[in-house]
Amino acid sequence: MRRMWSMKSVWDMNVGDILQYDYTGDRDPKNHTMFVTKKTKNDIFLTYHTKNRKDRSLREMLKENNRGYVWYAYGYR
C-alpha cells in the first residue's frame, strides 16, 4: 500500500510527490494540485493540467505567486 504524508518544506519533494496550494485562504478544499515530474540540484519542476503545463519551475511559480498563497507538499511512496 502507498502512503502520503505532509512535508515540512516544498524543497523536500521528489519526483512523484504532490504539491497543492490554496489561494482563497480557507485551507480546504485546496484550489490546485500539481505533481513533481523532475528535480534538479537547484529546482523542482511540476506538471499539471491547467494550461497543460509540463515541467514548470517551482522557483518561477513562487516568484509569480507570492500573494499569500498557502503551499502544501505531500510525499507519496
PDB file of N, CA and C in Angstrom:
ATOM      1  N   MET A   1       0.832  -1.169   0.000  1.00  0.00           N
ATOM      2  CA  MET A   1       0.000   0.000   0.000  1.00  0.00           C
ATOM      3  C   MET A   1       0.889   1.249   0.000  1.00  0.00           C
ATOM      4  N   ARG A   2       0.508   2.233  -0.790  1.00  0.00           N
ATOM      5  CA  ARG A   2       1.241   3.501  -0.822  1.00  0.00           C
ATOM      6  C   ARG A   2       0.663   4.456   0.206  1.00  0.00           C
ATOM      7  N   ARG A   3       1.516   5.345   0.672  1.00  0.00           N
ATOM      8  CA  ARG A   3       1.097   6.298   1.699  1.00  0.00           C
ATOM      9  C   ARG A   3       1.518   7.712   1.328  1.00  0.00           C
ATOM     10  N   MET A   4       0.739   8.654   1.832  1.00  0.00           N
ATOM     11  CA  MET A   4       1.072  10.071   1.669  1.00  0.00           C
ATOM     12  C   MET A   4       1.330  10.669   3.037  1.00  0.00           C
ATOM     13  N   TRP A   5       2.213  11.643   3.085  1.00  0.00           N
ATOM     14  CA  TRP A   5       2.454  12.359   4.331  1.00  0.00           C
ATOM     15  C   TRP A   5       2.785  13.810   4.001  1.00  0.00           C
ATOM     16  N   SER A   6       2.512  14.660   4.962  1.00  0.00           N
ATOM     17  CA  SER A   6       2.788  16.090   4.837  1.00  0.00           C
ATOM     18  C   SER A   6       4.275  16.348   5.014  1.00  0.00           C
ATOM     19  N   MET A   7       4.829  17.196   4.174  1.00  0.00           N
ATOM     20  CA  MET A   7       6.243  17.553   4.278  1.00  0.00           C
ATOM     21  C   MET A   7       6.378  18.935   4.906  1.00  0.00           C
ATOM     22  N   LYS A   8       7.491  19.163   5.562  1.00  0.00           N
ATOM     23  CA  LYS A   8       7.729  20.458   6.202  1.00  0.00           C
ATOM     24  C   LYS A   8       8.123  21.531   5.198  1.00  0.00           C
ATOM     25  N   SER A   9       8.710  21.129   4.082  1.00  0.00           N
ATOM     26  CA  SER A   9       9.183  22.091   3.093  1.00  0.00           C
ATOM     27  C   SER A   9       8.917  21.576   1.682  1.00  0.00           C
ATOM     28  N   VAL A  10       8.546  22.477   0.795  1.00  0.00           N
ATOM     29  CA  VAL A  10       8.353  22.088  -0.603  1.00  0.00           C
ATOM     30  C   VAL A  10       9.662  21.606  -1.220  1.00  0.00           C
ATOM     31  N   TRP A  11      10.791  22.040  -0.677  1.00  0.00           N
ATOM     32  CA  TRP A  11      12.097  21.675  -1.239  1.00  0.00           C
ATOM     33  C   TRP A  11      12.509  20.254  -0.877  1.00  0.00           C
ATOM     34  N   ASP A  12      11.734  19.570  -0.036  1.00  0.00           N
ATOM     35  CA  ASP A  12      11.996  18.167   0.291  1.00  0.00           C
ATOM     36  C   ASP A  12      11.333  17.218  -0.698  1.00  0.00           C
ATOM     37  N   MET A  13      10.530  17.746  -1.615  1.00  0.00           N
ATOM     38  CA  MET A  13       9.783  16.897  -2.541  1.00  0.00           C
ATOM     39  C   MET A  13      10.703  16.222  -3.555  1.00  0.00           C
ATOM     40  N   ASN A  14      10.223  15.079  -4.047  1.00  0.00           N
ATOM     41  CA  ASN A  14      10.909  14.315  -5.083  1.00  0.00           C
ATOM     42  C   ASN A  14       9.920  13.968  -6.184  1.00  0.00           C
ATOM     43  N   VAL A  15      10.412  13.414  -7.277  1.00  0.00           N
ATOM     44  CA  VAL A  15       9.562  13.013  -8.391  1.00  0.00           C
ATOM     45  C   VAL A  15       8.463  12.082  -7.875  1.00  0.00           C
ATOM     46  N   GLY A  16       7.231  12.386  -8.270  1.00  0.00           N
ATOM     47  CA  GLY A  16       6.073  11.602  -7.855  1.00  0.00           C
ATOM     48  C   GLY A  16       5.310  12.209  -6.689  1.00  0.00           C
ATOM     49  N   ASP A  17       5.914  13.174  -5.999  1.00  0.00           N
ATOM     50  CA  ASP A  17       5.240  13.820  -4.872  1.00  0.00           C
ATOM     51  C   ASP A  17       4.214  14.833  -5.388  1.00  0.00           C
ATOM     52  N   ILE A  18       3.382  15.317  -4.478  1.00  0.00           N
ATOM     53  CA  ILE A  18       2.252  16.169  -4.831  1.00  0.00           C
ATOM     54  C   ILE A  18       2.379  17.520  -4.135  1.00  0.00           C
ATOM     55  N   LEU A  19       2.114  18.586  -4.886  1.00  0.00           N
ATOM     56  CA  LEU A  19       2.092  19.934  -4.321  1.00  0.00           C
ATOM     57  C   LEU A  19       0.717  20.536  -4.587  1.00  0.00           C
ATOM     58  N   GLN A  20       0.100  21.050  -3.531  1.00  0.00           N
ATOM     59  CA  GLN A  20      -1.181  21.740  -3.663  1.00  0.00           C
ATOM     60  C   GLN A  20      -1.030  23.149  -3.123  1.00  0.00           C
ATOM     61  N   TYR A  21      -1.887  24.051  -3.590  1.00  0.00           N
ATOM     62  CA  TYR A  21      -1.910  25.369  -2.971  1.00  0.00           C
ATOM     63  C   TYR A  21      -3.333  25.854  -2.802  1.00  0.00           C
ATOM     64  N   ASP A  22      -3.462  26.780  -1.864  1.00  0.00           N
ATOM     65  CA  ASP A  22      -4.744  27.390  -1.537  1.00  0.00           C
ATOM     66  C   ASP A  22      -4.591  28.889  -1.723  1.00  0.00           C
ATOM     67  N   TYR A  23      -5.336  29.459  -2.660  1.00  0.00           N
ATOM     68  CA  TYR A  23      -5.247  30.898  -2.878  1.00  0.00           C
ATOM     69  C   TYR A  23      -6.452  31.658  -2.344  1.00  0.00           C
ATOM     70  N   THR A  24      -7.403  30.955  -1.728  1.00  0.00           N
ATOM     71  CA  THR A  24      -8.567  31.639  -1.170  1.00  0.00           C
ATOM     72  C   THR A  24      -8.448  31.860   0.330  1.00  0.00           C
ATOM     73  N   GLY A  25      -7.520  31.150   0.973  1.00  0.00           N
ATOM     74  CA  GLY A  25      -7.304  31.324   2.400  1.00  0.00           C
ATOM     75  C   GLY A  25      -8.198  30.488   3.289  1.00  0.00           C
ATOM     76  N   ASP A  26      -9.069  29.668   2.697  1.00  0.00           N
ATOM     77  CA  ASP A  26      -9.971  28.866   3.523  1.00  0.00           C
ATOM     78  C   ASP A  26      -9.400  27.496   3.882  1.00  0.00           C
ATOM     79  N   ARG A  27      -8.230  27.169   3.375  1.00  0.00           N
ATOM     80  CA  ARG A  27      -7.463  25.959   3.672  1.00  0.00           C
ATOM     81  C   ARG A  27      -8.086  24.668   3.142  1.00  0.00           C
ATOM     82  N   ASP A  28      -9.348  24.621   2.872  1.00  0.00           N
ATOM     83  CA  ASP A  28      -9.957  23.395   2.369  1.00  0.00           C
ATOM     84  C   ASP A  28     -11.207  23.741   1.585  1.00  0.00           C
ATOM     85  N   PRO A  29     -11.438  23.244   0.411  1.00  0.00           N
ATOM     86  CA  PRO A  29     -10.508  22.369  -0.296  1.00  0.00           C
ATOM     87  C   PRO A  29      -9.358  23.170  -0.906  1.00  0.00           C
ATOM     88  N   LYS A  30      -8.298  22.473  -1.231  1.00  0.00           N
ATOM     89  CA  LYS A  30      -7.165  23.106  -1.895  1.00  0.00           C
ATOM     90  C   LYS A  30      -7.624  23.516  -3.293  1.00  0.00           C
ATOM     91  N   ASN A  31      -7.062  24.575  -3.828  1.00  0.00           N
ATOM     92  CA  ASN A  31      -7.512  25.104  -5.106  1.00  0.00           C
ATOM     93  C   ASN A  31      -6.792  24.535  -6.321  1.00  0.00           C
ATOM     94  N   HIS A  32      -5.615  23.959  -6.120  1.00  0.00           N
ATOM     95  CA  HIS A  32      -4.865  23.471  -7.282  1.00  0.00           C
ATOM     96  C   HIS A  32      -3.905  22.359  -6.862  1.00  0.00           C
ATOM     97  N   THR A  33      -3.763  21.357  -7.720  1.00  0.00           N
ATOM     98  CA  THR A  33      -2.888  20.212  -7.445  1.00  0.00           C
ATOM     99  C   THR A  33      -1.906  20.028  -8.594  1.00  0.00           C
ATOM    100  N   MET A  34      -0.649  19.767  -8.249  1.00  0.00           N
ATOM    101  CA  MET A  34       0.409  19.551  -9.238  1.00  0.00           C
ATOM    102  C   MET A  34       1.256  18.356  -8.813  1.00  0.00           C
ATOM    103  N   PHE A  35       1.953  17.763  -9.755  1.00  0.00           N
ATOM    104  CA  PHE A  35       2.817  16.620  -9.488  1.00  0.00           C
ATOM    105  C   PHE A  35       4.261  16.968  -9.829  1.00  0.00           C
ATOM    106  N   VAL A  36       5.180  16.511  -8.995  1.00  0.00           N
ATOM    107  CA  VAL A  36       6.603  16.711  -9.263  1.00  0.00           C
ATOM    108  C   VAL A  36       7.016  15.719 -10.348  1.00  0.00           C
ATOM    109  N   THR A  37       7.520  16.244 -11.461  1.00  0.00           N
ATOM    110  CA  THR A  37       7.921  15.385 -12.572  1.00  0.00           C
ATOM    111  C   THR A  37       9.418  15.445 -12.870  1.00  0.00           C
ATOM    112  N   LYS A  38      10.112  16.358 -12.189  1.00  0.00           N
ATOM    113  CA  LYS A  38      11.559  16.473 -12.403  1.00  0.00           C
ATOM    114  C   LYS A  38      12.153  17.231 -11.222  1.00  0.00           C
ATOM    115  N   LYS A  39      13.374  16.865 -10.844  1.00  0.00           N
ATOM    116  CA  LYS A  39      14.062  17.575  -9.771  1.00  0.00           C
ATOM    117  C   LYS A  39      15.532  17.705 -10.143  1.00  0.00           C
ATOM    118  N   THR A  40      16.068  18.922  -9.967  1.00  0.00           N
ATOM    119  CA  THR A  40      17.488  19.164 -10.185  1.00  0.00           C
ATOM    120  C   THR A  40      18.091  19.646  -8.869  1.00  0.00           C
ATOM    121  N   LYS A  41      19.365  19.930  -8.894  1.00  0.00           N
ATOM    122  CA  LYS A  41      20.043  20.406  -7.687  1.00  0.00           C
ATOM    123  C   LYS A  41      19.438  21.718  -7.175  1.00  0.00           C
ATOM    124  N   ASN A  42      18.959  22.564  -8.090  1.00  0.00           N
ATOM    125  CA  ASN A  42      18.501  23.901  -7.720  1.00  0.00           C
ATOM    126  C   ASN A  42      17.013  24.163  -7.886  1.00  0.00           C
ATOM    127  N   ASP A  43      16.255  23.195  -8.382  1.00  0.00           N
ATOM    128  CA  ASP A  43      14.840  23.477  -8.631  1.00  0.00           C
ATOM    129  C   ASP A  43      14.029  22.184  -8.665  1.00  0.00           C
ATOM    130  N   ILE A  44      12.734  22.372  -8.552  1.00  0.00           N
ATOM    131  CA  ILE A  44      11.756  21.290  -8.666  1.00  0.00           C
ATOM    132  C   ILE A  44      10.818  21.694  -9.790  1.00  0.00           C
ATOM    133  N   PHE A  45      10.417  20.739 -10.615  1.00  0.00           N
ATOM    134  CA  PHE A  45       9.562  21.030 -11.756  1.00  0.00           C
ATOM    135  C   PHE A  45       8.247  20.286 -11.607  1.00  0.00           C
ATOM    136  N   LEU A  46       7.165  21.003 -11.924  1.00  0.00           N
ATOM    137  CA  LEU A  46       5.818  20.495 -11.693  1.00  0.00           C
ATOM    138  C   LEU A  46       5.040  20.402 -12.993  1.00  0.00           C
ATOM    139  N   THR A  47       4.158  19.417 -13.048  1.00  0.00           N
ATOM    140  CA  THR A  47       3.284  19.233 -14.196  1.00  0.00           C
ATOM    141  C   THR A  47       1.852  19.241 -13.696  1.00  0.00           C
ATOM    142  N   TYR A  48       0.970  19.915 -14.470  1.00  0.00           N
ATOM    143  CA  TYR A  48      -0.435  19.994 -14.081  1.00  0.00           C
ATOM    144  C   TYR A  48      -1.294  20.241 -15.314  1.00  0.00           C
ATOM    145  N   HIS A  49      -2.583  19.971 -15.161  1.00  0.00           N
ATOM    146  CA  HIS A  49      -3.492  20.015 -16.302  1.00  0.00           C
ATOM    147  C   HIS A  49      -3.913  21.436 -16.680  1.00  0.00           C
ATOM    148  N   THR A  50      -4.029  22.323 -15.713  1.00  0.00           N
ATOM    149  CA  THR A  50      -4.419  23.692 -16.037  1.00  0.00           C
ATOM    150  C   THR A  50      -3.393  24.278 -17.001  1.00  0.00           C
ATOM    151  N   LYS A  51      -3.844  24.738 -18.126  1.00  0.00           N
ATOM    152  CA  LYS A  51      -2.975  25.260 -19.189  1.00  0.00           C
ATOM    153  C   LYS A  51      -2.000  24.199 -19.700  1.00  0.00           C
ATOM    154  N   ASN A  52      -2.258  22.935 -19.351  1.00  0.00           N
ATOM    155  CA  ASN A  52      -1.424  21.821 -19.814  1.00  0.00           C
ATOM    156  C   ASN A  52       0.067  22.119 -19.681  1.00  0.00           C
ATOM    157  N   ARG A  53       0.482  22.410 -18.475  1.00  0.00           N
ATOM    158  CA  ARG A  53       1.879  22.753 -18.194  1.00  0.00           C
ATOM    159  C   ARG A  53       2.679  21.509 -17.837  1.00  0.00           C
ATOM    160  N   LYS A  54       3.872  21.407 -18.415  1.00  0.00           N
ATOM    161  CA  LYS A  54       4.766  20.292 -18.110  1.00  0.00           C
ATOM    162  C   LYS A  54       6.114  20.851 -17.669  1.00  0.00           C
ATOM    163  N   ASP A  55       6.608  20.329 -16.549  1.00  0.00           N
ATOM    164  CA  ASP A  55       7.927  20.697 -16.023  1.00  0.00           C
ATOM    165  C   ASP A  55       8.082  22.209 -15.821  1.00  0.00           C
ATOM    166  N   ARG A  56       7.123  22.805 -15.139  1.00  0.00           N
ATOM    167  CA  ARG A  56       7.223  24.229 -14.800  1.00  0.00           C
ATOM    168  C   ARG A  56       8.039  24.389 -13.524  1.00  0.00           C
ATOM    169  N   SER A  57       8.922  25.342 -13.508  1.00  0.00           N
ATOM    170  CA  SER A  57       9.829  25.587 -12.397  1.00  0.00           C
ATOM    171  C   SER A  57       9.076  26.056 -11.148  1.00  0.00           C
ATOM    172  N   LEU A  58       9.335  25.416 -10.024  1.00  0.00           N
ATOM    173  CA  LEU A  58       8.741  25.844  -8.760  1.00  0.00           C
ATOM    174  C   LEU A  58       9.274  27.219  -8.372  1.00  0.00           C
ATOM    175  N   ARG A  59      10.550  27.455  -8.587  1.00  0.00           N
ATOM    176  CA  ARG A  59      11.118  28.776  -8.270  1.00  0.00           C
ATOM    177  C   ARG A  59      10.394  29.879  -9.052  1.00  0.00           C
ATOM    178  N   GLU A  60      10.119  29.626 -10.309  1.00  0.00           N
ATOM    179  CA  GLU A  60       9.395  30.583 -11.143  1.00  0.00           C
ATOM    180  C   GLU A  60       7.984  30.809 -10.594  1.00  0.00           C
ATOM    181  N   MET A  61       7.331  29.729 -10.214  1.00  0.00           N
ATOM    182  CA  MET A  61       5.971  29.842  -9.677  1.00  0.00           C
ATOM    183  C   MET A  61       5.946  30.633  -8.374  1.00  0.00           C
ATOM    184  N   LEU A  62       6.909  30.401  -7.511  1.00  0.00           N
ATOM    185  CA  LEU A  62       6.943  31.109  -6.232  1.00  0.00           C
ATOM    186  C   LEU A  62       7.189  32.603  -6.430  1.00  0.00           C
ATOM    187  N   LYS A  63       7.982  32.955  -7.432  1.00  0.00           N
ATOM    188  CA  LYS A  63       8.214  34.376  -7.727  1.00  0.00           C
ATOM    189  C   LYS A  63       6.934  35.051  -8.218  1.00  0.00           C
ATOM    190  N   GLU A  64       6.177  34.344  -9.044  1.00  0.00           N
ATOM    191  CA  GLU A  64       4.955  34.902  -9.626  1.00  0.00           C
ATOM    192  C   GLU A  64       3.788  34.912  -8.645  1.00  0.00           C
ATOM    193  N   ASN A  65       3.731  33.946  -7.752  1.00  0.00           N
ATOM    194  CA  ASN A  65       2.574  33.770  -6.870  1.00  0.00           C
ATOM    195  C   ASN A  65       2.952  33.997  -5.421  1.00  0.00           C
ATOM    196  N   ASN A  66       3.309  35.192  -5.102  1.00  0.00           N
ATOM    197  CA  ASN A  66       3.712  35.500  -3.731  1.00  0.00           C
ATOM    198  C   ASN A  66       2.650  36.328  -3.012  1.00  0.00           C
ATOM    199  N   ARG A  67       1.404  36.127  -3.382  1.00  0.00           N
ATOM    200  CA  ARG A  67       0.304  36.912  -2.821  1.00  0.00           C
ATOM    201  C   ARG A  67      -0.349  36.232  -1.620  1.00  0.00           C
ATOM    202  N   GLY A  68       0.413  35.534  -0.841  1.00  0.00           N
ATOM    203  CA  GLY A  68      -0.152  34.908   0.346  1.00  0.00           C
ATOM    204  C   GLY A  68      -0.720  33.521   0.115  1.00  0.00           C
ATOM    205  N   TYR A  69      -0.341  32.884  -0.977  1.00  0.00           N
ATOM    206  CA  TYR A  69      -0.776  31.507  -1.193  1.00  0.00           C
ATOM    207  C   TYR A  69      -0.232  30.628  -0.076  1.00  0.00           C
ATOM    208  N   VAL A  70      -0.981  29.603   0.265  1.00  0.00           N
ATOM    209  CA  VAL A  70      -0.515  28.604   1.224  1.00  0.00           C
ATOM    210  C   VAL A  70      -0.199  27.348   0.421  1.00  0.00           C
ATOM    211  N   TRP A  71       1.029  26.847   0.564  1.00  0.00           N
ATOM    212  CA  TRP A  71       1.503  25.695  -0.200  1.00  0.00           C
ATOM    213  C   TRP A  71       1.521  24.454   0.687  1.00  0.00           C
ATOM    214  N   TYR A  72       1.101  23.304   0.124  1.00  0.00           N
ATOM    215  CA  TYR A  72       1.055  22.035   0.852  1.00  0.00           C
ATOM    216  C   TYR A  72       1.820  20.988   0.050  1.00  0.00           C
ATOM    217  N   ALA A  73       2.875  20.471   0.617  1.00  0.00           N
ATOM    218  CA  ALA A  73       3.686  19.447  -0.049  1.00  0.00           C
ATOM    219  C   ALA A  73       3.407  18.097   0.594  1.00  0.00           C
ATOM    220  N   TYR A  74       3.208  17.083  -0.249  1.00  0.00           N
ATOM    221  CA  TYR A  74       2.921  15.737   0.234  1.00  0.00           C
ATOM    222  C   TYR A  74       3.867  14.736  -0.417  1.00  0.00           C
ATOM    223  N   GLY A  75       4.487  13.932   0.411  1.00  0.00           N
ATOM    224  CA  GLY A  75       5.295  12.840  -0.093  1.00  0.00           C
ATOM    225  C   GLY A  75       4.388  11.681  -0.448  1.00  0.00           C
ATOM    226  N   TYR A  76       4.788  10.908  -1.431  1.00  0.00           N
ATOM    227  CA  TYR A  76       3.978   9.771  -1.880  1.00  0.00           C
ATOM    228  C   TYR A  76       4.905   8.617  -2.204  1.00  0.00           C
ATOM    229  N   ARG A  77       4.809   7.566  -1.439  1.00  0.00           N
ATOM    230  CA  ARG A  77       5.642   6.377  -1.667  1.00  0.00           C
ATOM    231  C   ARG A  77       4.817   5.125  -1.548  1.00  0.00           C
TER     232      ARG A  77
END
